[in-house]
Short mmCIF file of C-alpha atoms in Angstrom, two decimals:
data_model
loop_
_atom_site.label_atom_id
_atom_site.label_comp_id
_atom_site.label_asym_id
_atom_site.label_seq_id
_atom_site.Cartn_x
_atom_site.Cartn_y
_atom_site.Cartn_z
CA UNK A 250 142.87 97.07 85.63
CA UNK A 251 141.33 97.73 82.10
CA UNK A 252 139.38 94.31 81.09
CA UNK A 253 137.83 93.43 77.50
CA UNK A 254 134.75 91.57 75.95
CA UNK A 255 135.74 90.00 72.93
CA UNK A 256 132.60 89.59 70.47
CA UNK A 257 131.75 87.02 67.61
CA UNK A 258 129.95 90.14 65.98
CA UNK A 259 128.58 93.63 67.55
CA UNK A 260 126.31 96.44 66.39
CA UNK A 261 128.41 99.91 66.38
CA UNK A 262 127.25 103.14 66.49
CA UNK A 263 126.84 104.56 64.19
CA UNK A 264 124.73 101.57 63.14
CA UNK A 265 126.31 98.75 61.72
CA UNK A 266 127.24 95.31 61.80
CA UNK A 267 130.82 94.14 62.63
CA UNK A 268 132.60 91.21 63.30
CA UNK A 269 135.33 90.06 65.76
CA UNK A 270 134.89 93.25 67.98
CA UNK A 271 136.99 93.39 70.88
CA UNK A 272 135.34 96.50 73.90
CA UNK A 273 137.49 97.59 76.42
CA UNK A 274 136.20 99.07 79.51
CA UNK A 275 137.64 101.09 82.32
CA UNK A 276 137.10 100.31 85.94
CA UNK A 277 134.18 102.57 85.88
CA UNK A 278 132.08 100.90 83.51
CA UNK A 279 132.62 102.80 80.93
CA UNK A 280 133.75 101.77 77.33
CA UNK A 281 137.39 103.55 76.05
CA UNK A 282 138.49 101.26 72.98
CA UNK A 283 136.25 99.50 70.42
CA UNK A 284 138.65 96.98 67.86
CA UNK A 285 137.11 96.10 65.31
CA UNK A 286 138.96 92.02 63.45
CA UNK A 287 140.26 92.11 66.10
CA UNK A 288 142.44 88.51 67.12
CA UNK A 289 140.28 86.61 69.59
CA UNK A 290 143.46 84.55 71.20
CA UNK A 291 144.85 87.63 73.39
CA UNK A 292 143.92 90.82 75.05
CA UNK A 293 145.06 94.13 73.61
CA UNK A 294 147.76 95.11 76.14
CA UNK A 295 147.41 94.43 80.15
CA UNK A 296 143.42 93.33 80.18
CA UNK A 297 141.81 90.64 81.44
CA UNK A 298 140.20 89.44 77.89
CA UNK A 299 136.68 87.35 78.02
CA UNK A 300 135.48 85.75 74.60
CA UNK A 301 132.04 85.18 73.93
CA UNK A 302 129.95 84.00 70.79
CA UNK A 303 126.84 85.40 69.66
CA UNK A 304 125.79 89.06 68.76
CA UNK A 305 126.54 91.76 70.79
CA UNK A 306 124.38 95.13 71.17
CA UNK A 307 123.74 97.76 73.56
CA UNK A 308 121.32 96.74 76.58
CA UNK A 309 117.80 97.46 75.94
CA UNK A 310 116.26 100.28 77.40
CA UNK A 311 113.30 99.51 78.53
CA UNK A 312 110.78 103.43 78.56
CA UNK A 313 107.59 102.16 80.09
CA UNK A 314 107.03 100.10 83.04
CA UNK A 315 104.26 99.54 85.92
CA UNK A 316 106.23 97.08 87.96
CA UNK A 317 103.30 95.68 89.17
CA UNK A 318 101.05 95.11 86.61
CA UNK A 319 103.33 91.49 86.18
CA UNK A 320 101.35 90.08 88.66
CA UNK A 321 98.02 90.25 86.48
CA UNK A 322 100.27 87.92 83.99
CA UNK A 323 98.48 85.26 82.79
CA UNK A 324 95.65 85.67 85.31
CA UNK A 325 93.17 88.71 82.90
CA UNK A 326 92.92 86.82 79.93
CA UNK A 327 90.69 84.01 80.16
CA UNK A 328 87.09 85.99 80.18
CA UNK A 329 87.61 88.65 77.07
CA UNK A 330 86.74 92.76 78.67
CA UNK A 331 87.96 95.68 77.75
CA UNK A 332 90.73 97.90 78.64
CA UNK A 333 88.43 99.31 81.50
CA UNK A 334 87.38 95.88 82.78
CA UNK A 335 91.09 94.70 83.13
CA UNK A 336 91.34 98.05 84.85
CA UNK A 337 89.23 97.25 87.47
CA UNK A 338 91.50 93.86 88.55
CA UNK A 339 94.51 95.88 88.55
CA UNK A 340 93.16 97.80 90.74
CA UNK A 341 92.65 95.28 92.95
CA UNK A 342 96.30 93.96 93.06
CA UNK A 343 97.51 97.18 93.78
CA UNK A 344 95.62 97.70 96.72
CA UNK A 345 97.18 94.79 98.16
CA UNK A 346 100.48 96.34 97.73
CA UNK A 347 103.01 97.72 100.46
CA UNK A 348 106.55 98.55 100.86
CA UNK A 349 108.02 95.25 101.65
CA UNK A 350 105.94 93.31 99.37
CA UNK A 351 106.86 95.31 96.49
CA UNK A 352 110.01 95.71 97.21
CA UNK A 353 110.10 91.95 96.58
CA UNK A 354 107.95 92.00 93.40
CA UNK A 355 109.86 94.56 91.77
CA UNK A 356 112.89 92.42 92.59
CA UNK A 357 111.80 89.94 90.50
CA UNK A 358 110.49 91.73 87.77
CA UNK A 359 113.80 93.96 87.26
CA UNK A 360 116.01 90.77 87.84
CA UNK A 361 113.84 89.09 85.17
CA UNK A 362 114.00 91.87 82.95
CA UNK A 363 117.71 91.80 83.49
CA UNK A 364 117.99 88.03 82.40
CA UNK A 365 116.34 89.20 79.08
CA UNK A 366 118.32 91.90 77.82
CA UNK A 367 117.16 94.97 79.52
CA UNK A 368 119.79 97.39 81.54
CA UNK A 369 117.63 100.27 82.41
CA UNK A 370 114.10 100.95 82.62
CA UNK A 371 111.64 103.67 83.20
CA UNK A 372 108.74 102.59 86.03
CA UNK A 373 105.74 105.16 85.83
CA UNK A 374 104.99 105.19 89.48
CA UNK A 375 101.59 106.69 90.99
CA UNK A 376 101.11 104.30 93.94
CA UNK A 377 102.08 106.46 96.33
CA UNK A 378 100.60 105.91 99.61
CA UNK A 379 98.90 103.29 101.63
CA UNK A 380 95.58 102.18 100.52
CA UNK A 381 92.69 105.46 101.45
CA UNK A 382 95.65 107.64 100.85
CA UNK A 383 97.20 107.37 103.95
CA UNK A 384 101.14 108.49 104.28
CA UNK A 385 103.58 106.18 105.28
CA UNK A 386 105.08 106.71 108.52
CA UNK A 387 108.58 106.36 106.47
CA UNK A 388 108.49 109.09 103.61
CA UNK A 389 108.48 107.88 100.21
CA UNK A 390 108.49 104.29 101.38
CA UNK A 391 107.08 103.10 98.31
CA UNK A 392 109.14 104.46 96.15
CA UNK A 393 112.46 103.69 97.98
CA UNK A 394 111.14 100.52 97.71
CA UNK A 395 111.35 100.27 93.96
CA UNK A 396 114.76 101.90 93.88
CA UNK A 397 116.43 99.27 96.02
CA UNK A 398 114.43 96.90 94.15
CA UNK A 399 116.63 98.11 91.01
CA UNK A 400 119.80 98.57 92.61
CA UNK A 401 119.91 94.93 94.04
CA UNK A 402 118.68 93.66 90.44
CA UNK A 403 121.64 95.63 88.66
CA UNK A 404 119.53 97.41 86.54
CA UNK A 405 119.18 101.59 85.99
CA UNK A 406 116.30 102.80 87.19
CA UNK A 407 114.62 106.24 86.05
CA UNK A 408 111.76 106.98 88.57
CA UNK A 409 108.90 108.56 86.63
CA UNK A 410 107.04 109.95 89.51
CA UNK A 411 103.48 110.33 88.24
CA UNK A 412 100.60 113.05 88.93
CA UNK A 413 97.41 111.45 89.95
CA UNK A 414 94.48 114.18 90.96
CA UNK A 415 91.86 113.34 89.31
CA UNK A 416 89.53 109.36 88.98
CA UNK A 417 88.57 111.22 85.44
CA UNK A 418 88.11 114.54 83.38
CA UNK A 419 86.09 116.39 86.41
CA UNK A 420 85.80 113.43 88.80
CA UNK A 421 87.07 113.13 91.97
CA UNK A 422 89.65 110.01 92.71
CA UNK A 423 87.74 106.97 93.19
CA UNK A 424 87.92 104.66 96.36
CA UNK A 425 90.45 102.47 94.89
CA UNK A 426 92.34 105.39 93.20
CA UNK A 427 92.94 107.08 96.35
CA UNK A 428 96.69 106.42 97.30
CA UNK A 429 97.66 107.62 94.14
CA UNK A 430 96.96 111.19 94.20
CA UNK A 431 98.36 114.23 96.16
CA UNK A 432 95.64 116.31 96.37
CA UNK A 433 96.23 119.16 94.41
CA UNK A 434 99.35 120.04 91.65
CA UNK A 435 101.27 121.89 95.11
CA UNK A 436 100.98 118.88 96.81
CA UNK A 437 102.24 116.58 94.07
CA UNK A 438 105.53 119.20 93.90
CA UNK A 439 105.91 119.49 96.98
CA UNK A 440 105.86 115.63 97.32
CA UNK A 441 108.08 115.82 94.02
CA UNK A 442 110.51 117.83 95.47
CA UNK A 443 111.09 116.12 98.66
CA UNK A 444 111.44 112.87 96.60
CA UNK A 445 114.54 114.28 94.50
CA UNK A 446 116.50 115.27 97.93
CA UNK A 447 115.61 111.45 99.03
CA UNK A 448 116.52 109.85 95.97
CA UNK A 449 119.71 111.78 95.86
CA UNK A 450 120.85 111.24 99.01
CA UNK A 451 120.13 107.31 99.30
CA UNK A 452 119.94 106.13 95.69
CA UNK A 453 122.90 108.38 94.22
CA UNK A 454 123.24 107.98 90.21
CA UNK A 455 126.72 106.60 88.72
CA UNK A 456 127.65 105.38 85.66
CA UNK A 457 127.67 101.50 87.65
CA UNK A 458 123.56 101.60 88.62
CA UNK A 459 121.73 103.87 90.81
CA UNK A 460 118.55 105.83 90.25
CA UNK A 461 117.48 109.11 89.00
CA UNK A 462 114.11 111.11 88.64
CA UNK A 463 111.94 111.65 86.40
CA UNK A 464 108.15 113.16 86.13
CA UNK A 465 104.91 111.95 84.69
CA UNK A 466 101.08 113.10 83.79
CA UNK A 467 99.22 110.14 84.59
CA UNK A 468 97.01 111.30 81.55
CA UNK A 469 94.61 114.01 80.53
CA UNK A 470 92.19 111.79 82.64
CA UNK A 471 94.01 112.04 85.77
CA UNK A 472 95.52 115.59 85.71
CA UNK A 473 93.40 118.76 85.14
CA UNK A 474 94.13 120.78 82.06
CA UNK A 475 94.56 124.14 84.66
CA UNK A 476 97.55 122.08 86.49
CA UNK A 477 99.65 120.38 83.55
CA UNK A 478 101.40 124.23 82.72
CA UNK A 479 102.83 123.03 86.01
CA UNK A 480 105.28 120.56 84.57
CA UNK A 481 107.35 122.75 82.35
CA UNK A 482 109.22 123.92 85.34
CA UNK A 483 110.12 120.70 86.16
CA UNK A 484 113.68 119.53 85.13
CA UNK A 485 114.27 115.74 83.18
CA UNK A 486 111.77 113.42 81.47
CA UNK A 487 108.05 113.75 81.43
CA UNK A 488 106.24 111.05 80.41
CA UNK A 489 102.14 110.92 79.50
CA UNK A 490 100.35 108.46 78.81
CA UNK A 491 98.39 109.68 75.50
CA UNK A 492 95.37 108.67 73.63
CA UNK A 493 95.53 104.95 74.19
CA UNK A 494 91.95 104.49 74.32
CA UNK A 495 89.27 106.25 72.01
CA UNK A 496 87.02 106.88 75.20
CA UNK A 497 89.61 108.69 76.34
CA UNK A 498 89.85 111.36 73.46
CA UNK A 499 86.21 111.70 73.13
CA UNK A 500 86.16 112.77 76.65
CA UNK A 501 88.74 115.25 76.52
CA UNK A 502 87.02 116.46 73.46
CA UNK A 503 83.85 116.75 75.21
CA UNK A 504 85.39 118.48 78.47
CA UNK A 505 88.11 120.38 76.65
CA UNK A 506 87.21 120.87 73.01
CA UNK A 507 90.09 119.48 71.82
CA UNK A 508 92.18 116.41 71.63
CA UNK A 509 94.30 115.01 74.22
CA UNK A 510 97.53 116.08 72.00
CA UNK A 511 96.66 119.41 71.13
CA UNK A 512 95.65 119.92 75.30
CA UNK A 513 99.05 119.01 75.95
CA UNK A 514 100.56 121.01 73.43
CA UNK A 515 98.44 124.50 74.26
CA UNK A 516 99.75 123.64 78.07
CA UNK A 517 103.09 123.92 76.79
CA UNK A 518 104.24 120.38 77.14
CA UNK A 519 104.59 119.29 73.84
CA UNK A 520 108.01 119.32 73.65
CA UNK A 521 111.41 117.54 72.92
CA UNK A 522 111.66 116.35 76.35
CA UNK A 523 108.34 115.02 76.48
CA UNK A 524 107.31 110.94 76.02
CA UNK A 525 104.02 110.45 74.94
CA UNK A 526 103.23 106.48 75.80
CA UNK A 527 101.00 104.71 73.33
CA UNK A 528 100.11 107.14 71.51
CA UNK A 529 97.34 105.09 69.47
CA UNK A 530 94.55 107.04 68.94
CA UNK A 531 95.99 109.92 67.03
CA UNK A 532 94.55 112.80 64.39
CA UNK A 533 96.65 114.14 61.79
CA UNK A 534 97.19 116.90 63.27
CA UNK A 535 98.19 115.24 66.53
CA UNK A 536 101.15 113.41 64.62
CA UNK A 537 102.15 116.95 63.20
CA UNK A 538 102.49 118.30 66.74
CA UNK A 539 104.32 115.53 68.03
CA UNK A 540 106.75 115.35 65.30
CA UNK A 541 107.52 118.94 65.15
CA UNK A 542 107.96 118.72 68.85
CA UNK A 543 110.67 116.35 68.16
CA UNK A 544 109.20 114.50 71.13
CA UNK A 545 109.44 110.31 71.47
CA UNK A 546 106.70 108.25 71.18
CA UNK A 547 106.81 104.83 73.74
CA UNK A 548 105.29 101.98 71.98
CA UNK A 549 104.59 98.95 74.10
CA UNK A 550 103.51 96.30 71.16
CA UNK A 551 102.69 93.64 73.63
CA UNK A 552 100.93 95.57 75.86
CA UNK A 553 98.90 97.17 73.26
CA UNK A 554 98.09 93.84 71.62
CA UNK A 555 97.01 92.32 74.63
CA UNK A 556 94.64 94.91 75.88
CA UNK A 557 93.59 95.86 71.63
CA UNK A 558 94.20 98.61 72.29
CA UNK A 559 95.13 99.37 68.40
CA UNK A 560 97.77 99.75 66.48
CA UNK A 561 99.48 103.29 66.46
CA UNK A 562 101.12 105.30 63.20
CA UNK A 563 104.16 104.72 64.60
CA UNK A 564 106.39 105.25 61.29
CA UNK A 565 103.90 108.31 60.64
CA UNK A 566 105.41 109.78 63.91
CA UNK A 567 108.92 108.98 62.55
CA UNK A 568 108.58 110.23 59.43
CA UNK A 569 106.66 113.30 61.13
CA UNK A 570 109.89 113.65 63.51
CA UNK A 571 109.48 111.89 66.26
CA UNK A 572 111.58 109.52 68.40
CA UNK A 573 110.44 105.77 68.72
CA UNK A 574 111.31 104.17 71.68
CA UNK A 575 109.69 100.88 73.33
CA UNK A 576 108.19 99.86 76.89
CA UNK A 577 107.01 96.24 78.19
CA UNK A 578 104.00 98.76 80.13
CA UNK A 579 101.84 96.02 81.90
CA UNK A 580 105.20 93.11 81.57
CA UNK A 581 102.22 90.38 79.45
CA UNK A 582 105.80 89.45 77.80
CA UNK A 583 109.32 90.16 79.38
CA UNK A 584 111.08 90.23 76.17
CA UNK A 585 112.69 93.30 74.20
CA UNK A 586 113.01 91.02 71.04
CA UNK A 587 109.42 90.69 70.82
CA UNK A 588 108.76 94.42 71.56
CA UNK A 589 111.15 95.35 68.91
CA UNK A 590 109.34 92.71 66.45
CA UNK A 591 105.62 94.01 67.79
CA UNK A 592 106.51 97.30 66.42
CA UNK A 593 107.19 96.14 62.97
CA UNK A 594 104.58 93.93 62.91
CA UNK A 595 102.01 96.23 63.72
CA UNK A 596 103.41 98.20 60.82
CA UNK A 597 102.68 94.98 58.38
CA UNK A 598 99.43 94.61 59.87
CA UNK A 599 97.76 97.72 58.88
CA UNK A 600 100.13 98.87 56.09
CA UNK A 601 99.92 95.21 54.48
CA UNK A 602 103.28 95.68 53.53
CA UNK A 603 106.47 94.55 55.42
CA UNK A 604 110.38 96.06 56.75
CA UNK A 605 108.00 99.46 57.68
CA UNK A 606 111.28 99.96 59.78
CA UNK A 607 114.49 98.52 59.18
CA UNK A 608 116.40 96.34 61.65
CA UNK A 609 118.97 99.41 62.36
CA UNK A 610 115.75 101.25 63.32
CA UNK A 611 114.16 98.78 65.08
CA UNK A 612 117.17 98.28 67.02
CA UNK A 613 117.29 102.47 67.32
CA UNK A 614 114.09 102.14 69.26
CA UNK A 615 115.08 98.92 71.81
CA UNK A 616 117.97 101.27 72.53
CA UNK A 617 118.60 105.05 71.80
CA UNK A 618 115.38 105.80 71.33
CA UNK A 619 114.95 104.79 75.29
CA UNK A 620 117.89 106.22 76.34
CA UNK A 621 116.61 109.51 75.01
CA UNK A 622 113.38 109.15 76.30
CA UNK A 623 114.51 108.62 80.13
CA UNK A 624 117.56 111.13 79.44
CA UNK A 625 120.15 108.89 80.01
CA UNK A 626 122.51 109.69 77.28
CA UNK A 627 122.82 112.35 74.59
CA UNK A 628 118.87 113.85 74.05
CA UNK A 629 119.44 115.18 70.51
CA UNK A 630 117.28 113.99 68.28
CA UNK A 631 119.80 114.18 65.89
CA UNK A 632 121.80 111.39 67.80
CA UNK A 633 118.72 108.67 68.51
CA UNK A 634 117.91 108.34 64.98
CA UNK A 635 118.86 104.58 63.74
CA UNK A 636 122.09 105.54 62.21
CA UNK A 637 122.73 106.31 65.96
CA UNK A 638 122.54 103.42 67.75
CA UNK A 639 125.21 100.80 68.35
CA UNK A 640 127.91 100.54 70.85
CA UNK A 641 130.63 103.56 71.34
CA UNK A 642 133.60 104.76 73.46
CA UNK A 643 132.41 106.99 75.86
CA UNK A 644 129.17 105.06 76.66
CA UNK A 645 128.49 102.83 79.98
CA UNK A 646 129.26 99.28 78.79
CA UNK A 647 126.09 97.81 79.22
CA UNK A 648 126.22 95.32 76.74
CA UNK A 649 123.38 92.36 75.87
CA UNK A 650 124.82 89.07 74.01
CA UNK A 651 122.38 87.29 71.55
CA UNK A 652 123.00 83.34 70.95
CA UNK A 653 123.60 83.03 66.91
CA UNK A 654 123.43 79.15 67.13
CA UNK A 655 120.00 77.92 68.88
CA UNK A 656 117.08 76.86 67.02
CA UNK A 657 115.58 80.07 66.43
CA UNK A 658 118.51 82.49 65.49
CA UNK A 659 120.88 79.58 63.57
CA UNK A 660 121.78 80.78 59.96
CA UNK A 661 120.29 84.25 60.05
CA UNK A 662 121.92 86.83 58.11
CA UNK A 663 123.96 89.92 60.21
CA UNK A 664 121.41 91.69 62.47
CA UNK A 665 118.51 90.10 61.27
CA UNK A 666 119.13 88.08 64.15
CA UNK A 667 116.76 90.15 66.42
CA UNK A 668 114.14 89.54 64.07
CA UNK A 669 114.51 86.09 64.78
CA UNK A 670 115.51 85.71 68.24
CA UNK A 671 113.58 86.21 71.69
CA UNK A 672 114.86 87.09 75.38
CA UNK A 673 115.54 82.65 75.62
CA UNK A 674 118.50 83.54 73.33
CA UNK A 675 119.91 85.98 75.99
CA UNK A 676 122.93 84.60 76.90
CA UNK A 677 125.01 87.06 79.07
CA UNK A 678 124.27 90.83 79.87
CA UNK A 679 126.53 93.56 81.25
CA UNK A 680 126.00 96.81 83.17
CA UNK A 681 128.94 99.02 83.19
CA UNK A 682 130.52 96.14 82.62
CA UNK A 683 129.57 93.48 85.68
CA UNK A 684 127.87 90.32 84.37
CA UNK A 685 124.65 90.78 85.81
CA UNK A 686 123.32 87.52 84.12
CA UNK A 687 124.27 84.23 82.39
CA UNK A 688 121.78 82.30 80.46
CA UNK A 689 118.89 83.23 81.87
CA UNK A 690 119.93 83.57 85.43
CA UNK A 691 120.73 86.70 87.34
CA UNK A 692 124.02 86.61 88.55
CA UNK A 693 123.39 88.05 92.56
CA UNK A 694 119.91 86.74 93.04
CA UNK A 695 119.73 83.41 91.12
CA UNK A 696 116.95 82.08 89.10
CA UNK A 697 114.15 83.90 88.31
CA UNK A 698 111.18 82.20 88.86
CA UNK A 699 112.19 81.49 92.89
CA UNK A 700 112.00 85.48 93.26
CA UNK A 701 108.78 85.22 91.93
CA UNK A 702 107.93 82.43 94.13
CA UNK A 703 108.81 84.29 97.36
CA UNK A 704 107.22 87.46 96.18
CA UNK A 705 103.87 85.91 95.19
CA UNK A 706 103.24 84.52 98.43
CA UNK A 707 102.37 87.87 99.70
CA UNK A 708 99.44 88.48 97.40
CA UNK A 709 95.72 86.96 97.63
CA UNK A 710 94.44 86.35 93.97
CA UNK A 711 90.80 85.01 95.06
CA UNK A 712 91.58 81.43 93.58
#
């Protein structure tokens, strides 16, 4: 039987506010009638009809997660560093990491980003063996791990399986860097390969979860120019991350001539399928290429503001052509609202002037622009702009609710509410439909924070 979700408001495609919105949904997950004033007292025909208040939008996607970097939360800020310095203790959490005990950590950080708003997300995975780069006796162990992690935590998982050869430009892998890489680019597709026949088979992809596959360039650090040509052949997303840190471009520049951008571009992976993460510490030119490319940018506000890592042109890319989209990276925050603010605020902060991006835009990143980035809906261009985004027949109905009356979102004005609210104001979220969580607590696996208690028992932080 057909059921409905009966809204106080929603944001429609193609972007715009509407009240008493009535979505019915099949028993697939998937959305076949949107009512607009539409009488909250009954169901339209034989559905079972749920009314909820608040404001209703589609779930955030979220384009850029490293699952594991939540367990540096609140433990790398107390002594200043740099980018390279926080590095060096993520390094040393991730050599601690296994199968099961990930399996547990990721748990908890998909359920939590479930509880905030999130219904898919894109992990950029390069930890792919045991620590000295030993295989697993159980092939792809590690990354089966994260997939059931995301399949018991209700949320869609694209596996960006990331290319790790080199420690940097010339350099072999360091000690610590070691069960990351394959080798060579034949031993990364191979490994590739092998993983899409796994991931297929155990982890199948349907409109009501599952997993699919994606590729990634660590960076122009980690992957030798002669191999990235490599990666056009490959079929889906391909993430990078690009230019994040100006070190990084004056090395390429130094090894390569060039900037990190224009490498990419002369490899022939500059294109509309590509994501370029960060993308900070651009020239120009580099924006040019990117926007003609039509390729999306992932911003990750918090992220980038907690390492300084800068703040990147992203309305420049926009207006160049680009697609925004936006990633938690590193997880400092769990919270799309703040993400979606971060972007615009970054905008105020070195434009001095504010509403760089509008709210319909803002929300065009938190969801179509992600969607496009991991290719999980139309990957147009055309379609992902922010008179794009919003709710639609046709679409899975993964849905996130947004409280209008707490403390922080009471009396603001039509979808202004975002700018107002954070993940606390989360009250229900739906994939394909299913309540996957209810103010703040995931439906199957219960609160939060005891995941994180189980899973942080297998970690030793030194204190």
């Amino acid at each position: 039987m057909t059921r409905s979700l009966h809204f106080e408001a929603a944001w429609l495609a193609p972007g715009r506010y509407a009240r008493d919105v009535r979505v019915s949904i099949d028993d697939t997950g998937i959305i076949t009638a949107i009512e607009e004033g539409a009488d909250p007292g009954a169901a339209a025909g034989p559905e079972v009809n749920q009314k909820l208040a608040g404001f209703a939008i589609p779930g955030a996607v979220n384009a850029h997660s490293h699952a594991f970097h939540r367990l540096l939360r609140g433990r790398t800020h107390g002594d200043g560093g740099t980018f390279w310095t926080w590095r060096e203790v993520m390094y040393r959490v991730a050599g601690q990491l296994d199968p099961e005990n990930y399996y547990r950590a990721a748990r908890a950080i998909y359920a939590e980003m479930v509880t905030a708003g999130y219904t898919a997300v894109g992990e950029f995975h390069y930890v792919h063996y045991a620590p000295g780069g030993t295989p697993y006796a159980e092939p792809h162990a590690m990354e089966r791990a994260l997939a059931q992690a995301a399949c018991d935590a209700g949320i869609r998982l694209v596996l960006l399986d990331t290319c790790y050869l080199t420690g940097a430009i010339g350099e072999e892998l360091g000690a610590e860097q070691q069960r990351f890489g394959d080798g060579t680019i034949d031993g990364y597709l191979q490994r590739h390969t092998a993983l899409a026949e796994t991931l297929a088979a155990d982890f199948p992809a349907h409109v009501t979860g599952g997993v699919t596959l994606g590729a990634a360039i660590h960076s122009v650090r980690a992957v030798p120019a002669a191999a990235l040509p490599a990666f056009t052949a490959l079929d889906g997303p391909l993430h990078v991350h690009l230019s994040e840190q100006p070190a990084e471009n004056d090395a390429c520049r130094m090894a390569y001539g060039k900037t990190p951008t224009q490498l990419l571009a002369d490899a022939g992976v500059v294109t509309d399928r590509l994501s370029a993460v960060h993308a900070t510490h651009l020239t120009d030119a580099d924006i040019e290429l990117l926007g003609q490319a039509a390729s999306t940018i992932v911003m990750c506000p918090t992220t980038e503001a907690d390492l300084a890592d800068g703040i990147g042109p992203a309305r420049a890319l926009a207006d160049a052509g680009a697609v925004i989209s936006l990633g938690s990276d590193q997880h400092v925050t769990l919270d799309p609202l703040l993400e979606l603010r971060g972007l615009e605020a970054g905008e105020r902060l070195g434009s001095g002037q504010r509403g760089r991006f509008s709210p319909a835009e803002l929300l065009a990143a938190l969801t179509s622009g992600g969607s496009r980035s991991l290719h999980l809906g139309d990957s147009n261009a055309a379609a992902t702009t922010a008179s794009g985004a919003g709710l639609a027949t046709g679409q899975p109905a993964d849905i996130a609710v947004i409280a209008a009356d707490t403390p922080r979102t009471y009396g603001s004005a039509g979808e202004q509410i975002m700018l107002a609210g954070t993940a606390a104001d989360v009250t229900h979220v739906f994939s394909a439909g299913r309540l996957v969580a209810e103010h703040g607590v995931h439906a199957s696996l219960g609160p939060v924070g005891e995941l994180y208690r189980e899973a942080y028992r297998a970690f030793d932080f030194g204190d």
